[in-house]
Structure formats: structure tokens, C-alpha cells
Amino acid sequence: MGQLQQKGFPLIGALFLAVGVFKVVQGDSWVVWIILGILFGGLGVISRRKGKQL
């Protein structure tokens, strides 16, 4: 399971971040969705891409 978490895509976090961005566009409450996305590792996608470019 440890290798899956290290190599796997943080799908739940990315999903929550996508819902948060969608809610911002709609003008609804978005803060909770962005916080959940951060807590579940959605920002790991950004850092993962930076690590591959270096």
C-alpha cells in the first residue's frame, strides 16, 4: 500500500480541487472543497510535476 500511495495519483484530492474550482466559477461556497482537496493530497499533483521537470 505504501508504494501505491507514493506512485499513485492522488485522485480524491484532485477531485475535490476540481469541484472547488467548479464551485468558484459558479459563485457558490468553495472553501470547504479546496480545503478537502489540500488535505487529501490534491496539491501533490503540482509538486509531482515539478519534480519530474528538474
Coordinates of C-alpha atoms in Angstrom, one line a residue:
M1 CA 0.0 0.0 0.0
G2 CA 2.9 2.4 0.7
Q3 CA 4.2 2.1 -2.9
L4 CA 0.7 2.7 -4.2
Q5 CA 0.4 5.9 -2.2
Q6 CA 3.9 7.1 -3.3
K7 CA 3.4 6.3 -7.0
G8 CA -0.3 6.6 -7.4
F9 CA -2.2 9.7 -8.5
P10 CA -3.9 11.5 -5.5
L11 CA -7.3 11.0 -7.2
I12 CA -9.6 12.1 -4.3
G13 CA -7.6 15.2 -3.6
A14 CA -7.6 16.2 -7.3
L15 CA -11.3 15.5 -7.5
F16 CA -12.0 17.8 -4.5
L17 CA -9.9 20.5 -6.0
A18 CA -11.7 20.2 -9.3
V19 CA -15.1 20.5 -7.5
G20 CA -13.7 23.6 -5.7
V21 CA -12.7 25.3 -8.9
F22 CA -16.1 24.4 -10.4
K23 CA -17.8 26.0 -7.4
V24 CA -15.7 29.2 -7.7
V25 CA -16.8 29.5 -11.3
Q26 CA -20.4 29.0 -10.3
G27 CA -20.1 31.5 -7.4
D28 CA -21.1 29.0 -4.7
S29 CA -19.3 28.1 -1.5
W30 CA -15.9 26.7 -2.4
V31 CA -13.7 27.0 0.6
V32 CA -14.6 23.6 2.1
W33 CA -13.9 21.8 -1.3
I34 CA -10.5 23.5 -1.6
I35 CA -9.5 22.6 2.0
L36 CA -10.6 19.0 1.4
G37 CA -8.6 18.8 -1.8
I38 CA -5.5 20.1 0.0
L39 CA -6.0 17.7 2.9
F40 CA -6.4 14.7 0.6
G41 CA -3.3 15.5 -1.4
G42 CA -4.6 17.2 -4.4
L43 CA -1.6 19.6 -4.4
G44 CA 0.7 16.7 -4.7
V45 CA -0.1 16.7 -8.4
I46 CA 1.7 20.1 -8.7
S47 CA 4.7 19.1 -6.7
R48 CA 4.9 15.7 -8.6
R49 CA 5.1 17.6 -11.9
K50 CA 7.8 19.9 -10.7
G51 CA 9.9 17.0 -9.5
K52 CA 9.8 15.4 -13.0
Q53 CA 10.9 18.6 -14.8
L54 CA 14.1 19.0 -12.7

